[in-house]
Short mmCIF file of C-alpha atoms in Angstrom, two decimals:
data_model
loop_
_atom_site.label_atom_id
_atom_site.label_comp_id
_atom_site.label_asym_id
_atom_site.label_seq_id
_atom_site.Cartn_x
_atom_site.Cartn_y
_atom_site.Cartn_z
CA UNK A 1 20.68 -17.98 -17.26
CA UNK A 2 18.91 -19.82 -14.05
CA UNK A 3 16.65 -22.63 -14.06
CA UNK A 4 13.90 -23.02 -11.29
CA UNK A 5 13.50 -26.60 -8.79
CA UNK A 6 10.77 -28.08 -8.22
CA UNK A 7 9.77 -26.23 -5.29
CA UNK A 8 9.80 -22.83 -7.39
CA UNK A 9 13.24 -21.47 -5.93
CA UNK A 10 15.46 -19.85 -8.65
CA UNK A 11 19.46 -21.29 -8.42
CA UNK A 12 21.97 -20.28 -10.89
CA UNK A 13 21.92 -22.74 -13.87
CA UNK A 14 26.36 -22.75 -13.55
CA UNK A 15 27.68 -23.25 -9.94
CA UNK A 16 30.21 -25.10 -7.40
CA UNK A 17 28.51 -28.55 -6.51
CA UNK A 18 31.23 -30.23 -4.48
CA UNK A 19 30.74 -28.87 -0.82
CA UNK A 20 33.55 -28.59 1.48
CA UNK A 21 36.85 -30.68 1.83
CA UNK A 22 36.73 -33.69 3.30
CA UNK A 23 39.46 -32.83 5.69
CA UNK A 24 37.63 -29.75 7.21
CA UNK A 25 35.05 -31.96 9.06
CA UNK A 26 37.97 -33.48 11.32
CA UNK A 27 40.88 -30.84 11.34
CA UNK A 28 41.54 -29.49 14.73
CA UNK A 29 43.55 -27.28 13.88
CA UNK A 30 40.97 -25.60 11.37
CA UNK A 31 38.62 -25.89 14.34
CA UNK A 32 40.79 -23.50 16.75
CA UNK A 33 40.66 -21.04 13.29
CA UNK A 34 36.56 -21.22 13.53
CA UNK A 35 36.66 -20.63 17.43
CA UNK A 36 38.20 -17.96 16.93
CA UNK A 37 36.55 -16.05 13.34
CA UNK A 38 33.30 -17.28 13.59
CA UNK A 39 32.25 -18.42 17.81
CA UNK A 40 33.82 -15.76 19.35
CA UNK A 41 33.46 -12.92 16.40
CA UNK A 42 29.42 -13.53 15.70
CA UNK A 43 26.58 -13.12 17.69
CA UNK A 44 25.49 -16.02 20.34
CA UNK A 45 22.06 -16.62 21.79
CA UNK A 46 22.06 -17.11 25.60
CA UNK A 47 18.62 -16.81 26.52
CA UNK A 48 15.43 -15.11 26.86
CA UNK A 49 14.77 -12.36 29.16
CA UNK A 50 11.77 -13.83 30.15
CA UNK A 51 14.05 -16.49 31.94
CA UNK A 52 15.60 -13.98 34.34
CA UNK A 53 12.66 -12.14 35.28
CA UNK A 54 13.82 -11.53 39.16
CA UNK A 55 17.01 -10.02 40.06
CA UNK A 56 19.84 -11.85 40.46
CA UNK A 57 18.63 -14.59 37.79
CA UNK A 58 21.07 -15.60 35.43
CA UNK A 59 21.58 -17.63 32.38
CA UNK A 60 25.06 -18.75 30.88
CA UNK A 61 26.55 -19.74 27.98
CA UNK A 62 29.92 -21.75 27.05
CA UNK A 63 31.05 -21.83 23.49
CA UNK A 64 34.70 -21.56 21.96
CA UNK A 65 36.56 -21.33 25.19
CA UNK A 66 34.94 -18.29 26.43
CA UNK A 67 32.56 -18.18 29.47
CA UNK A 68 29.85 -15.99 29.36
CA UNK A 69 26.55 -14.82 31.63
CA UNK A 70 23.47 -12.20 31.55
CA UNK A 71 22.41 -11.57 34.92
CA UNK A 72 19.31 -9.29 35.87
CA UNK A 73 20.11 -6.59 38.26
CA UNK A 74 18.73 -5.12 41.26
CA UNK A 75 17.61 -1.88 38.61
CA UNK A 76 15.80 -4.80 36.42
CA UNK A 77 18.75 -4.20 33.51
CA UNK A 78 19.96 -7.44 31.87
CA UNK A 79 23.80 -7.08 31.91
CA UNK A 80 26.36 -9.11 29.85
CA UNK A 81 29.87 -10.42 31.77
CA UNK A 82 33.08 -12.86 31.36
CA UNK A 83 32.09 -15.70 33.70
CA UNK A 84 35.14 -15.28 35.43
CA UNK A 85 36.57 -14.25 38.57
CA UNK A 86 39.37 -11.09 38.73
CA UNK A 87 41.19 -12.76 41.36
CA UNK A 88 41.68 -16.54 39.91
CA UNK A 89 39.75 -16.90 37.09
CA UNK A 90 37.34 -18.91 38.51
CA UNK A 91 33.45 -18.89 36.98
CA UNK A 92 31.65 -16.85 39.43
CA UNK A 93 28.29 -18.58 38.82
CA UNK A 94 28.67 -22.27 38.75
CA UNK A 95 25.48 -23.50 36.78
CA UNK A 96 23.54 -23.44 33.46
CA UNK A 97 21.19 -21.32 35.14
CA UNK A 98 20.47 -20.04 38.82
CA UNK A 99 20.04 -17.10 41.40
CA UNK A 100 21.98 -14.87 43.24
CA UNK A 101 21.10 -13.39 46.42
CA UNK A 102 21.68 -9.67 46.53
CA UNK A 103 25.10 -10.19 45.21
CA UNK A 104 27.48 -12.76 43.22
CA UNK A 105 29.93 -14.47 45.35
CA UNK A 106 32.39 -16.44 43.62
CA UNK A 107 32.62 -20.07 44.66
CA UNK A 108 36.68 -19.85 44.57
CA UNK A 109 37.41 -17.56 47.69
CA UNK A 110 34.67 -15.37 48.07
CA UNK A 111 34.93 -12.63 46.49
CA UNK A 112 31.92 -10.86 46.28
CA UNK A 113 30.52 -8.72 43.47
CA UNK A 114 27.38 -6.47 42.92
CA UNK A 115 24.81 -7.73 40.04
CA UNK A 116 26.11 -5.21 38.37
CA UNK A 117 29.66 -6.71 38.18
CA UNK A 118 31.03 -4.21 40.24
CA UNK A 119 33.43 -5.38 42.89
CA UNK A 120 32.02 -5.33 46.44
CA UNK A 121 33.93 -7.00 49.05
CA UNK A 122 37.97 -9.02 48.57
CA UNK A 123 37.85 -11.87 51.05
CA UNK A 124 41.64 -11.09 53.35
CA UNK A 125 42.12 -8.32 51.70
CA UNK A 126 44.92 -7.37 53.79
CA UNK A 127 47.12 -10.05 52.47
CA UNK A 128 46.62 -8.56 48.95
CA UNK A 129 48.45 -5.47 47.88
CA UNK A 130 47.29 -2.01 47.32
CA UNK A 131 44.24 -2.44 44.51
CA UNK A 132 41.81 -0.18 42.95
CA UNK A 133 38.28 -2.38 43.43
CA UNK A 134 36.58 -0.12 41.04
CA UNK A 135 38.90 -1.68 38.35
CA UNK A 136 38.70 -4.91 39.57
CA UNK A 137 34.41 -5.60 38.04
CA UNK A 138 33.58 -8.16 36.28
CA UNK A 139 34.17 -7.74 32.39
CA UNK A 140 31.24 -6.90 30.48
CA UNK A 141 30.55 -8.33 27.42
CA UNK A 142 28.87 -7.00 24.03
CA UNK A 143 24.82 -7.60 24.27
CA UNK A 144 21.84 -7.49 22.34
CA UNK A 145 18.46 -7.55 22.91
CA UNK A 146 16.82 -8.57 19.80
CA UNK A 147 12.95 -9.04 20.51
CA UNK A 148 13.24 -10.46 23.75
CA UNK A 149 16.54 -13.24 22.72
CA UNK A 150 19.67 -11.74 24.81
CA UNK A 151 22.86 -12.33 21.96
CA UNK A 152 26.52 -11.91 23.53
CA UNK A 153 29.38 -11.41 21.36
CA UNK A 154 33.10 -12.10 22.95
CA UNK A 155 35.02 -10.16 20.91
CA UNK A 156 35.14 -7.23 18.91
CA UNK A 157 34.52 -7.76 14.94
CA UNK A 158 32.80 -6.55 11.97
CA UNK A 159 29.53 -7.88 12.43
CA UNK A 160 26.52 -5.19 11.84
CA UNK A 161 23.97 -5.76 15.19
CA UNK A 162 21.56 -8.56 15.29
CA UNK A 163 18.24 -6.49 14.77
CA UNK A 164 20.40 -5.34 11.19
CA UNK A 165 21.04 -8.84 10.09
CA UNK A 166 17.86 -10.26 11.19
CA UNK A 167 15.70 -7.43 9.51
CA UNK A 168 14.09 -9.40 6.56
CA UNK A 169 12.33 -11.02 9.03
CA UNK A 170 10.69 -8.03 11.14
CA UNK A 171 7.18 -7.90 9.09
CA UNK A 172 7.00 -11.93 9.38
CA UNK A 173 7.69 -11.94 12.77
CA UNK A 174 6.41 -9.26 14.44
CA UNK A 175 3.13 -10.39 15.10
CA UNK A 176 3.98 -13.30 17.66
CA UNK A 177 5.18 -10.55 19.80
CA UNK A 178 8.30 -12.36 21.14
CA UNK A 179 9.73 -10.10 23.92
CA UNK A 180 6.31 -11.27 25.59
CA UNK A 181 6.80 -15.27 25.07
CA UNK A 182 7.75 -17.29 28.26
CA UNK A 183 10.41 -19.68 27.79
CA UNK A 184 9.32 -23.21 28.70
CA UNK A 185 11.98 -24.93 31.00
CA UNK A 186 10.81 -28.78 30.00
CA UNK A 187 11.71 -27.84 26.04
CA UNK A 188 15.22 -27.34 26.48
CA UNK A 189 17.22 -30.00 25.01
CA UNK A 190 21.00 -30.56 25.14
CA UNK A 191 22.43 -33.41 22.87
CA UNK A 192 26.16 -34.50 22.37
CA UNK A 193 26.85 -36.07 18.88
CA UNK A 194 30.06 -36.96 17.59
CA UNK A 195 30.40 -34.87 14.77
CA UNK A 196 31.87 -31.99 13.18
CA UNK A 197 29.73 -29.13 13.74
CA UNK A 198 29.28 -28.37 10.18
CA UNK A 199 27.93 -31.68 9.38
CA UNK A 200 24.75 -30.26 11.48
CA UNK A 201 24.15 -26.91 9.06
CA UNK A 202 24.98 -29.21 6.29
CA UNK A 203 22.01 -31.66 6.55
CA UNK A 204 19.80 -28.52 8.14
CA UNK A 205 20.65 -26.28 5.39
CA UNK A 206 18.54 -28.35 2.76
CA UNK A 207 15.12 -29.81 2.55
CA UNK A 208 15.84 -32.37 0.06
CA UNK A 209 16.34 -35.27 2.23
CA UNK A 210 13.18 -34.72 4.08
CA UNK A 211 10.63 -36.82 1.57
CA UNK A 212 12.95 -39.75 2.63
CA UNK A 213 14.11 -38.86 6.40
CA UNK A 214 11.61 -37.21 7.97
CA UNK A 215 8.27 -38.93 7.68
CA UNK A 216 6.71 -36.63 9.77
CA UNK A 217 7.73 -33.46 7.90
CA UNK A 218 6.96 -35.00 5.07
CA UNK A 219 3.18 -35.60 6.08
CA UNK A 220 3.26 -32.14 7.40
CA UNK A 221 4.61 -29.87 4.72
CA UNK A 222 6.38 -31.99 2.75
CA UNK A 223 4.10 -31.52 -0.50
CA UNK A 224 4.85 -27.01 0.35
CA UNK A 225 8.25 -26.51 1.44
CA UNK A 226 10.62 -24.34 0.02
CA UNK A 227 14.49 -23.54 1.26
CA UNK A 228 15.77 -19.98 0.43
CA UNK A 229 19.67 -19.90 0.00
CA UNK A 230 21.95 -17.94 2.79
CA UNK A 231 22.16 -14.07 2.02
CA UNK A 232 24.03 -11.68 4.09
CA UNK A 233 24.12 -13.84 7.25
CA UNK A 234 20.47 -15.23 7.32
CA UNK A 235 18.71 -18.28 5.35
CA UNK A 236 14.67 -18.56 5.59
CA UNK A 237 12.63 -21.71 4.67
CA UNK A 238 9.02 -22.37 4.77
CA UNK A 239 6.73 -25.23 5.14
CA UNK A 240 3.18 -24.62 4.39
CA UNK A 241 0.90 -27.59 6.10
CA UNK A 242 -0.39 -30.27 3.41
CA UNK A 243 -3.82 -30.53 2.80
CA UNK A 244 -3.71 -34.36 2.57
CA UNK A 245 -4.67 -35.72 5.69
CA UNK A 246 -1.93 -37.68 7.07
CA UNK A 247 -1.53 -40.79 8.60
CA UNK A 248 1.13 -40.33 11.12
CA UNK A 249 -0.72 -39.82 14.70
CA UNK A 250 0.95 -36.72 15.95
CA UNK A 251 0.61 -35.25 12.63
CA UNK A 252 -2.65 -35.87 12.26
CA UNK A 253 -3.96 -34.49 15.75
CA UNK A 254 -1.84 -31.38 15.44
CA UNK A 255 -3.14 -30.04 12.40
CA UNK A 256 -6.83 -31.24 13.90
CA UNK A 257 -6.11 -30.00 17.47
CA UNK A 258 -4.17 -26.79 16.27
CA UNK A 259 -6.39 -23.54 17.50
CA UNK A 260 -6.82 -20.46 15.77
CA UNK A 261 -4.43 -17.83 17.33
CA UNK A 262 -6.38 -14.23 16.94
CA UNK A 263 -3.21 -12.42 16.55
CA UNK A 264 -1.37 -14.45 13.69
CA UNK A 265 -2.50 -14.17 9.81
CA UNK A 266 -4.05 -16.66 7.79
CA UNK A 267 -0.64 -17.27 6.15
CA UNK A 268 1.44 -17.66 9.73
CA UNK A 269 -1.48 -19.77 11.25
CA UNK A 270 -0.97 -22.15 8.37
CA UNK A 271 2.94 -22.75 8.10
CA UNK A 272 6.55 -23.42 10.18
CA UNK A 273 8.91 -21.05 9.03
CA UNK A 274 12.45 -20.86 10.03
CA UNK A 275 14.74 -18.26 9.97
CA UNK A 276 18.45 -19.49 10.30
CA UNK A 277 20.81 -16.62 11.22
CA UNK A 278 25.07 -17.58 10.55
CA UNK A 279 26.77 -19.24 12.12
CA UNK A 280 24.95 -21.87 14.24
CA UNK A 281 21.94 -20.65 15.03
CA UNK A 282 18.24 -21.34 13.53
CA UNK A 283 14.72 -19.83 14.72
CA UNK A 284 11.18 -21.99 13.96
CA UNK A 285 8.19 -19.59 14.18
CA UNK A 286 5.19 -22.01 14.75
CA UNK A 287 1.62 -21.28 15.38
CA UNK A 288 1.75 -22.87 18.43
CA UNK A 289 5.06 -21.79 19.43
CA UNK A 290 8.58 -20.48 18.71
CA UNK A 291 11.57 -22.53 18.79
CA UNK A 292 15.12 -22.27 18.30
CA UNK A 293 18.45 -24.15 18.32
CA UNK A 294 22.01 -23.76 17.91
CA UNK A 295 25.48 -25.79 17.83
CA UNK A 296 28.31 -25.38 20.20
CA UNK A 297 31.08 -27.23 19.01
CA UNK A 298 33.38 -29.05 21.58
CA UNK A 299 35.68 -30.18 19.46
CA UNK A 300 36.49 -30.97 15.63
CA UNK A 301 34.33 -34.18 16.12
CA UNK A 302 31.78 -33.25 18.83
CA UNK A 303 29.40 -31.18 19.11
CA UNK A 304 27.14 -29.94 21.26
CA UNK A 305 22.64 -29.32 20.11
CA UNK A 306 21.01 -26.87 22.38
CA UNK A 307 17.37 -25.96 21.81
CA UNK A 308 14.35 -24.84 23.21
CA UNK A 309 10.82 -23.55 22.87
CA UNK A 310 8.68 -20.54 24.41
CA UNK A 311 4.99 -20.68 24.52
CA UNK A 312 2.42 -17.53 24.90
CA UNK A 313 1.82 -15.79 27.37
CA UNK A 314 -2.40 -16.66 27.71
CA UNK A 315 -1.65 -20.05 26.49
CA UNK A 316 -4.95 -22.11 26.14
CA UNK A 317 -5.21 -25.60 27.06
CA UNK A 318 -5.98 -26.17 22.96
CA UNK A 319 -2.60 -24.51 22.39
CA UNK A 320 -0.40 -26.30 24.74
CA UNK A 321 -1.43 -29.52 23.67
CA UNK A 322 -0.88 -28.75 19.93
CA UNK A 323 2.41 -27.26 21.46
CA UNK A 324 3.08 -30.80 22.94
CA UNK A 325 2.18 -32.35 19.66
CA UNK A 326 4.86 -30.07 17.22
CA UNK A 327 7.63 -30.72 19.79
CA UNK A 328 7.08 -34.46 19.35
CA UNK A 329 7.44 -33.59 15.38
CA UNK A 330 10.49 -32.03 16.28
CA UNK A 331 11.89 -34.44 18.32
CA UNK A 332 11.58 -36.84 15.72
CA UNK A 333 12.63 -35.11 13.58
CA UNK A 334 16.10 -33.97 15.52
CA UNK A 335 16.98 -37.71 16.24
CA UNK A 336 16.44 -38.64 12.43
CA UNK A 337 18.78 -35.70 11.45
CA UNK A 338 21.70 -37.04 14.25
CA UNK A 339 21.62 -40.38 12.26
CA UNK A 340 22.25 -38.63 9.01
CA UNK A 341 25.04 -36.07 10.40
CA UNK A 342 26.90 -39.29 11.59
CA UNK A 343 26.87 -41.04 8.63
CA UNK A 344 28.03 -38.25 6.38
CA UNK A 345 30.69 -36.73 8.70
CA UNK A 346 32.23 -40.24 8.95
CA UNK A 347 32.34 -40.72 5.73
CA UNK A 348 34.64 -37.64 4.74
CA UNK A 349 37.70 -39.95 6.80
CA UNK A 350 36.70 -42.67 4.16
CA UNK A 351 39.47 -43.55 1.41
CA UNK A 352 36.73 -43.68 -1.18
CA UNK A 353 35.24 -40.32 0.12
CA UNK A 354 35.67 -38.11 -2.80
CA UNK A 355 33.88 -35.38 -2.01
CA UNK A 356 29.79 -34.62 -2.79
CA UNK A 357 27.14 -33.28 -5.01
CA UNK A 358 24.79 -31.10 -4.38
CA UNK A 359 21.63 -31.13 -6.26
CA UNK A 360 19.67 -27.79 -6.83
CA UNK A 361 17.07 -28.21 -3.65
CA UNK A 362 20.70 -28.13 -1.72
CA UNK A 363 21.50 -24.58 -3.17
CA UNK A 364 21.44 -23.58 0.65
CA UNK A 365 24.40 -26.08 1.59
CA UNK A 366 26.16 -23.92 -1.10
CA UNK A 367 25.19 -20.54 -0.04
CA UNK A 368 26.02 -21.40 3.18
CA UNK A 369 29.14 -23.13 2.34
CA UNK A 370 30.20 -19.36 0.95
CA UNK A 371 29.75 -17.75 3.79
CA UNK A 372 32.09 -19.84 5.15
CA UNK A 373 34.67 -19.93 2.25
CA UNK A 374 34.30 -15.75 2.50
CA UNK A 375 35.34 -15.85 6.12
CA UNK A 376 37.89 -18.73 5.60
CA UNK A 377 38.91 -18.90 2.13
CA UNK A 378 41.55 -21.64 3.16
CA UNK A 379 38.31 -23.84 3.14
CA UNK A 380 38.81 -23.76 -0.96
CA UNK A 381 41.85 -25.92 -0.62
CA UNK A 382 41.66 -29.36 -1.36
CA UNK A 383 44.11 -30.77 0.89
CA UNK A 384 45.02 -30.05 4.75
CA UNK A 385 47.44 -27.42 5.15
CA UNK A 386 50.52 -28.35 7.27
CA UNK A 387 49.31 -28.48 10.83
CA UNK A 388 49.65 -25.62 12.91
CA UNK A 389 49.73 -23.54 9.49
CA UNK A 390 45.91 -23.12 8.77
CA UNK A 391 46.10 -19.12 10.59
CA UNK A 392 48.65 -17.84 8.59
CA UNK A 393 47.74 -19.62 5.32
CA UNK A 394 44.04 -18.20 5.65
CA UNK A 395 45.31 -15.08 7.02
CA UNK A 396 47.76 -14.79 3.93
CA UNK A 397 44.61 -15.36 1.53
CA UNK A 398 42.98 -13.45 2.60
CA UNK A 399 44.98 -10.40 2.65
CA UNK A 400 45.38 -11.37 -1.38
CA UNK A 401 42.33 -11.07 -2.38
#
């Protein structure tokens, strides 16, 4: 049996409404577990390769402990590395993003390596003993280029690559023609809430709450959007724009101001759709544009919101300013979304939190929510585990099922 919501999306008519434990929104120790199954074991989005065009160009990326960079070499291949130095550990390039000239010289003592991570030069290298430099390179990392996005992986799992679990999306997407998007510098956005990472995918993972939260949206698509549950590692959701006009000025101007683009169809000229990809990552495929953003937890309670957007290539003037106009939508929108991760991560500490219900326009929180529970089935227990236990007890489970 299954029973259909009012935006036309099929749910099962029997299923698990309560969400998540309190308790794993604020235990650290369940946060070391995620580090390590989900942050370092999944694919991560650094960049775009339009962003290190030159050689020596870099972008990096800090998430779970682990330090990572893609560099362009002197050849014009995007490599992957550890951001850290063989001889102390040090990072070996210091910023967000940056150049090298000819070679990366760590900040530490100088040694020097080749954009290619080989070693070049040991600063004193007398006073060191007998070394082999040609095992001495930086450590690569695991890369994919997927469309133009660079993804690093730190360690070794079972993951399938990121053009496999991002395939329902090829005919939809195809068409912007990504790998030749330039990433715009003045979109990227770094926020620090203090939250529990999941709170984030929990409020993004459902369109529910956007008739009352998000004003904007609302005006935009609100009276068209639909929210397809998490399958195999991906979610999709589309907003189709209202035909109402609406009353909220950026609104209003963008679907007035918004050019035709030659190379989209009718039906991509005419919506947002997002593509969310597990764990922490989400795409927005705009007419104007293509966004994305992500979570990098810092902690059990904080969390890190990274974003960005990339424009065309032959950008008009017509597109940039209805460009402009959907990151002001956004930005709205991301603020109003903060507000509500707050309030519901606090509340799982409450005494009279006892836990939620999810309606059937939340079906995503739940499908989500599984993919979680598959990965970490300790998730499924009510209570906190002893501290310092949560490893072995998930471990254990899962070796029983």
């Amino acid at each position: 049996m299954t029973q259909t919501n009012c935006n036309e999306q099929v749910v099962p008519s029997c299923w698990d409404r309560s969400g998540l434990p309190g308790w794993t929104y604020f235990s650290e120790d369940l946060f070391r577990l995620e580090q390590e199954v989900l942050f370092r074991q999944h694919w991560q989005l650094v960049g775009h390769i339009n962003a290190i065009i030159d050689p020596g160009t870099y972008i990096t990326l800090d998430i779970a402990d682990e330090r990572g960079f893609v560099i362009r070499g002197s050849d014009g291949k995007v490599r992957a590395f550890h951001n850290l130095c063989r001889h102390r550990g040090s990072r070996v390039v210091p910023e967000k993003k940056g150049k090298c000239n000819k070679s990366i010289v760590c900040p530490y003592h100088g040694w020097t390596y080749g954009l290619d991570g080989a070693t070049r030069g040991i600063a004193r290298k007398e006073s060191f003993p007998e070394m082999d430099r040609n095992k001495l390179g930086l450590i690569p990392l695991n890369m994919e280029i997927w469309h133009g996005f660079i993804f690093v992986k730190f360690k070794d799992s079972y993951q399938p690559s990121v053009k496999e679990i991002m395939a329902r999306f090829e005919h939809e997407i195809t068409e912007f023609g990504l790998d030749k998007m330039i990433p715009v510098p003045e979109s990227e956005w770094f926020d620090i809430i203090d939250v529990n990472w999941k709170s984030v995918r929990d409020v993004d993972n459902e369109g529910y709450h956007v008739k009352q939260a998000h004003p904007g949206l609302e005006e935009l698509y609100g009276q068209n959007y639909n929210d397809e549950p998490f399958q195999n590692g991906t979610s999709r959701s589309v907003g189709i724009f209202n035909t109402k006009p609406s009353k909220r000025w950026s609104v209003r101007n963008y679907l007035k101001l918004l050019p035709k683009v030659d190379k989209l169809s009718l039906e991509s000229q005419n919506r947002w759709l997002y593509a969310g990809m597990f764990p922490n990552l989400v795409f927005g495929f705009y007419p104007d544009s293509v966004i994305y953003y992500m979570e990098i937890p810092i902690s059990a309670t904080q969390t890190i919101q990274r974003g960005g957007a990339l424009r065309y290539p032959n950008e008009t003037r017509d597109l940039k300013i209805a460009r402009y106009l959907s990151g002001r939508i956004d930005r709205d929108t991301a603020k109003e979304d903060q507000m509500l991760t707050v309030w519901s991560c606090e509340a799982t500490k409450s005494s009279a939190y006892s836990g939620i219900i999810l309606s059937d326009l939340e079906y995503g929180v739940k499908t989500y929510h599984d993919h979680l529970r598959k990965i970490m089935p300790v998730l499924e227990l009510q209570d906190p585990p002893c501290e310092g236990k949560i490893t072995a007890i998930n471990n254990d489970m899962i070796n029983s099922i």
